[in-house]
Amino acid sequence: MKHYTSINDIDNIHTWIEEAKALKENPLQGIELGKNKTLGLLFFNSSLRTRLSTQKAALNLGMNPIVMNVSGDAWGIEFGDGTVMNGSTAEHIKEAAAVISQYCDIIAVRAFPSLTDRALDESEYVLESFKKFASVPVISMESATGHPLQGLTDAITIAEHAKVSKPKVVLSWAPHVKALPHAVANSFTQAMRKMDVEFVIANPEGYNLNPVITGDTPIYHNQEDAFKDADFVYTKNWSSYEDYGLVDNIDPEWMITKEKIGEAKFMHCLPVRRNLVVEDAVLDSDSSLVIQQANNRTFAAQLVLKKILENL
Ligand code: CP
């Protein structure tokens, strides 16, 4: 594997989950693998978990991580081809990616979508430009349309906590006050469709995800129907895909409550807004797996780094 920018880069999710669990058992087993190798982490957007867990993963492999908040600290990067750079951008991605490739053996990038121009967002121009102009492997730390480190994490967490051989997993939309991306929901959907689970999605009318990603996954517009016999309820808000980036529904009836999820385990990628997305009674109970999920971010990232390092 050269790059890791999509759940589709996983050849066998079952094998990957077992490998990640083995890394978790003995996190320093590959401490020599990344010796004298540098991981560059480039953030165009905020992060807590991705930023820390990916550095931790690199350190567990003996790598040297270096971090840059690109939006705040670097020169404004131009991505357009042939642009007359007489505006706010000062450096072209062609030079920036080539230069960073001399300092780093692997580059990890976080770049969120605009949520105003669907075609531009779906072109994944930031991630694709790094892949095109960098001479080293590229990892997505969440792009416009996917969050594959999170999706792998979630698959590992479900495998660890499943009590039956084919659990029912529900991805449920929940209300939020801001327009949020589809990336986490997309990668979770892609991961679940590779797993041996009964997978369904619950969201209001007008909030169906990209049908190319959901495929034949059953979509409910009634949470109660979707949650029946659920083993896991994975919750995330996303803005409308059909009316791209629109937020015209913050219906509190879609908030996750203890009563609604019953015996199911609750999952969320974090950060989460309490008592808007999910009530305190869920997060503060044994039903919640959010802290265990966040812990698994390290081992998902470590597995991805390990596979890339083994291929350098
Ligand atoms: N889940 C996740 O990606 O968290 P951060 O945005 O804090 O990195």
XYZ file of C-alpha atoms and ligand atoms in Angstrom:
320
model
C 0.000 0.000 0.000
C 1.426 3.390 -0.965
C -1.232 5.889 0.158
C -4.077 5.547 2.691
C -6.792 8.000 1.699
C -9.938 5.846 1.664
C -11.524 2.854 3.373
C -11.278 1.291 -0.098
C -7.493 1.117 0.415
C -8.139 -1.676 2.951
C -7.727 -4.993 1.137
C -9.180 -7.175 3.902
C -10.868 -5.436 6.832
C -11.014 -8.623 8.920
C -7.253 -9.133 8.682
C -6.622 -5.449 9.387
C -8.776 -5.596 12.529
C -6.847 -8.606 13.829
C -3.536 -6.857 13.080
C -4.700 -3.710 14.882
C -5.764 -5.746 17.916
C -2.304 -7.363 17.992
C -0.662 -3.912 17.893
C -2.887 -2.835 20.769
C -1.715 -5.849 22.805
C 1.920 -4.901 22.227
C 2.143 -1.308 20.955
C 5.949 -1.132 20.877
C 6.493 -4.330 18.874
C 7.490 -2.296 15.791
C 9.532 0.385 17.545
C 12.494 -0.146 15.159
C 10.398 0.012 11.976
C 10.107 3.781 11.863
C 13.556 4.643 13.201
C 14.972 7.753 11.479
C 11.728 8.200 9.528
C 9.724 11.404 9.752
C 5.944 11.785 9.647
C 4.686 15.233 8.676
C 1.197 16.052 9.935
C -0.386 18.964 8.068
C -3.588 20.435 9.484
C -5.742 22.787 7.446
C -8.421 22.360 10.187
C -8.746 21.839 13.935
C -8.198 18.490 15.637
C -7.685 16.926 19.034
C -7.867 13.135 18.561
C -6.370 12.856 15.081
C -3.539 15.180 15.929
C -2.544 13.400 19.150
C -3.325 9.769 18.266
C -1.467 9.910 14.942
C 1.589 11.362 16.673
C 1.317 8.692 19.361
C 1.087 6.017 16.651
C 4.223 7.386 14.978
C 6.102 7.453 18.300
C 5.086 3.829 18.981
C 6.804 2.933 15.697
C 9.932 4.931 16.523
C 9.107 7.672 13.989
C 9.691 11.387 14.446
C 6.403 13.274 13.975
C 6.418 16.951 13.014
C 3.199 18.952 12.990
C 2.151 22.087 11.143
C -1.100 24.049 11.312
C -1.061 24.901 7.627
C -3.959 27.347 7.656
C -2.574 29.447 10.482
C 1.200 29.118 10.162
C 2.179 28.384 6.550
C 2.012 30.560 3.442
C -1.370 30.398 1.744
C -1.207 27.473 -0.711
C -2.481 27.774 -4.282
C -3.981 24.622 -5.814
C -5.168 25.975 -9.178
C -3.212 25.067 -12.293
C -1.986 28.077 -14.260
C -3.381 30.576 -11.748
C -1.981 34.110 -11.802
C -1.085 34.254 -8.128
C -1.912 37.881 -7.483
C -4.375 37.135 -4.664
C -4.034 35.777 -1.147
C -2.080 32.591 -1.974
C 1.714 32.871 -1.857
C 3.004 29.380 -2.620
C 1.893 26.729 -5.113
C 1.195 23.144 -4.047
C 3.747 22.005 -6.655
C 6.592 23.565 -4.659
C 5.034 23.044 -1.223
C 4.477 19.293 -1.684
C 7.901 18.771 -3.244
C 9.615 20.648 -0.428
C 7.703 18.852 2.349
C 8.584 15.525 0.680
C 12.262 16.294 1.300
C 11.636 16.670 5.033
C 9.136 13.866 5.543
C 8.979 10.172 4.625
C 5.179 10.158 4.942
C 2.782 13.115 4.779
C -0.574 13.105 6.580
C -3.125 15.769 5.631
C -6.372 17.051 7.151
C -8.463 19.248 4.839
C -12.228 19.657 5.315
C -14.743 20.455 2.546
C -16.198 23.861 1.731
C -19.750 22.435 1.884
C -20.671 25.078 -0.697
C -19.395 23.495 -3.934
C -20.099 19.754 -4.108
C -18.164 19.127 -7.310
C -15.091 20.913 -5.955
C -15.288 19.047 -2.642
C -15.762 15.705 -4.391
C -12.700 16.401 -6.538
C -10.682 16.129 -3.290
C -8.306 18.670 -4.798
C -6.223 19.149 -1.635
C -5.596 15.467 -0.981
C -5.242 14.622 -4.679
C -2.765 17.482 -5.178
C -0.614 16.178 -2.353
C -0.759 12.696 -3.900
C 0.181 14.136 -7.282
C 2.986 16.496 -6.275
C 4.486 14.816 -3.192
C 7.074 12.114 -3.809
C 6.213 10.240 -0.591
C 3.089 8.377 0.647
C 0.063 10.414 1.728
C -2.414 9.600 4.504
C -5.823 11.245 4.899
C -6.473 12.544 8.392
C -9.984 13.514 7.150
C -10.636 14.991 3.763
C -13.674 16.495 2.072
C -15.455 13.174 1.648
C -13.817 10.651 3.968
C -12.207 10.004 7.331
C -10.626 6.590 6.772
C -8.575 6.537 10.000
C -11.833 7.048 11.910
C -13.672 4.422 9.839
C -10.971 1.835 10.535
C -11.060 2.766 14.232
C -14.813 2.251 14.323
C -14.563 -1.150 12.659
C -11.966 -2.233 15.249
C -14.168 -0.978 18.102
C -17.243 -2.818 16.853
C -15.249 -6.030 16.400
C -13.939 -5.718 19.964
C -17.345 -5.119 21.549
C -19.651 -7.307 19.441
C -21.459 -9.938 21.507
C -23.002 -11.762 18.534
C -21.444 -12.949 15.282
C -23.485 -10.556 13.098
C -24.441 -7.481 15.163
C -26.986 -4.922 14.034
C -25.289 -1.541 13.549
C -27.267 1.666 13.018
C -25.741 4.896 11.737
C -28.056 7.635 12.975
C -28.110 11.289 12.027
C -28.641 13.601 15.024
C -29.252 17.361 15.165
C -26.507 19.986 15.113
C -26.462 23.754 14.750
C -23.644 23.964 12.189
C -23.186 22.545 8.699
C -21.000 19.473 9.183
C -19.247 17.319 6.568
C -20.256 13.834 5.400
C -16.750 12.419 5.785
C -17.185 10.414 9.008
C -20.563 9.030 7.969
C -19.205 8.110 4.521
C -16.183 6.233 5.861
C -18.244 4.532 8.548
C -20.703 3.382 5.885
C -17.894 2.096 3.684
C -16.334 0.249 6.634
C -19.613 -1.337 7.747
C -20.356 -2.503 4.217
C -17.088 -4.483 4.364
C -17.923 -5.974 7.783
C -20.106 -8.928 8.653
C -22.843 -6.801 10.256
C -26.494 -5.930 9.633
C -26.089 -2.256 8.738
C -28.846 0.347 8.413
C -28.915 4.159 8.340
C -31.460 6.494 9.977
C -31.754 10.095 8.853
C -34.494 12.667 8.193
C -35.932 13.169 4.722
C -33.541 15.288 2.666
C -30.465 14.040 4.528
C -29.638 10.858 2.620
C -25.916 10.444 2.118
C -24.303 10.081 -1.312
C -26.130 7.074 -2.877
C -22.890 5.932 -4.501
C -21.571 5.332 -0.974
C -24.726 3.984 0.697
C -25.518 1.594 -2.194
C -28.268 -0.814 -1.143
C -27.946 -0.039 2.608
C -31.488 0.267 4.058
C -32.287 3.903 4.932
C -34.962 4.692 7.511
C -36.552 8.077 8.089
C -37.887 6.871 11.424
C -35.299 6.359 14.188
C -37.487 4.070 16.267
C -37.895 1.614 13.407
C -34.168 1.697 12.651
C -33.120 1.205 16.294
C -35.186 -1.975 16.785
C -32.848 -4.775 18.031
C -29.747 -2.600 17.479
C -26.465 -3.692 19.064
C -24.613 -0.478 18.172
C -25.943 3.023 17.510
C -23.298 5.148 15.811
C -24.339 8.777 15.783
C -23.150 11.662 13.641
C -24.612 14.817 12.255
C -24.158 15.725 8.616
C -25.539 18.530 6.500
C -27.717 17.787 3.506
C -25.983 16.055 0.607
C -28.896 16.550 -1.784
C -29.179 20.304 -1.072
C -25.462 20.453 -0.518
C -24.366 21.879 2.839
C -27.882 22.921 3.893
C -28.915 22.717 7.574
C -32.669 23.210 7.776
C -33.391 20.557 10.393
C -32.301 20.688 14.042
C -35.275 18.668 15.242
C -34.532 17.714 18.895
C -36.642 14.584 18.387
C -33.579 13.119 16.621
C -31.276 13.565 19.658
C -30.000 10.237 21.023
C -31.462 9.305 24.407
C -30.986 6.377 26.771
C -34.585 5.387 26.269
C -34.194 5.249 22.496
C -31.036 3.127 22.355
C -32.065 0.634 25.052
C -29.341 -2.013 25.425
C -27.372 -0.865 22.374
C -23.853 0.528 22.668
C -23.434 4.182 21.715
C -20.622 5.337 19.434
C -19.517 8.756 18.189
C -16.237 9.924 16.656
C -16.071 13.007 18.954
C -16.107 15.886 19.543
C -19.790 15.704 20.445
C -22.183 18.411 21.654
C -23.910 17.136 24.778
C -27.684 17.420 25.003
C -27.918 18.496 21.375
C -26.597 15.383 19.614
C -26.854 12.989 22.584
C -28.071 13.378 26.127
C -25.747 13.224 29.157
C -27.415 10.034 30.376
C -25.989 8.146 27.371
C -22.460 9.564 27.434
C -22.194 9.153 31.203
C -23.338 5.522 31.141
C -21.708 2.173 30.385
C -23.551 2.227 27.060
C -21.062 4.729 25.698
C -17.962 3.499 23.834
C -16.693 6.936 22.816
C -13.585 6.863 25.013
C -12.665 3.334 23.910
C -13.191 4.456 20.304
C -10.836 7.404 20.755
C -8.223 5.051 22.216
C -8.416 2.894 19.108
C -7.515 5.888 16.938
C -3.881 5.250 17.924
C -3.903 1.632 16.776
C -5.727 2.328 13.527
C -3.150 4.999 12.681
C -0.301 2.770 13.836
C -1.455 -0.058 11.582
C -1.687 2.262 8.577
C 1.767 3.722 9.261
C 3.215 0.231 9.750
C 1.850 -0.985 6.417
C 3.238 2.064 4.608
C 6.631 1.843 6.343
C 6.907 -1.846 5.404
C 6.427 -0.810 1.779
C 8.896 2.117 1.661
N -12.730 12.178 15.526
C -11.817 13.096 15.178
O -11.315 13.083 14.059
O -11.480 13.954 16.170
P -10.640 15.283 15.942
O -11.417 16.156 14.969
O -10.507 15.913 17.299
O -9.307 14.925 15.371
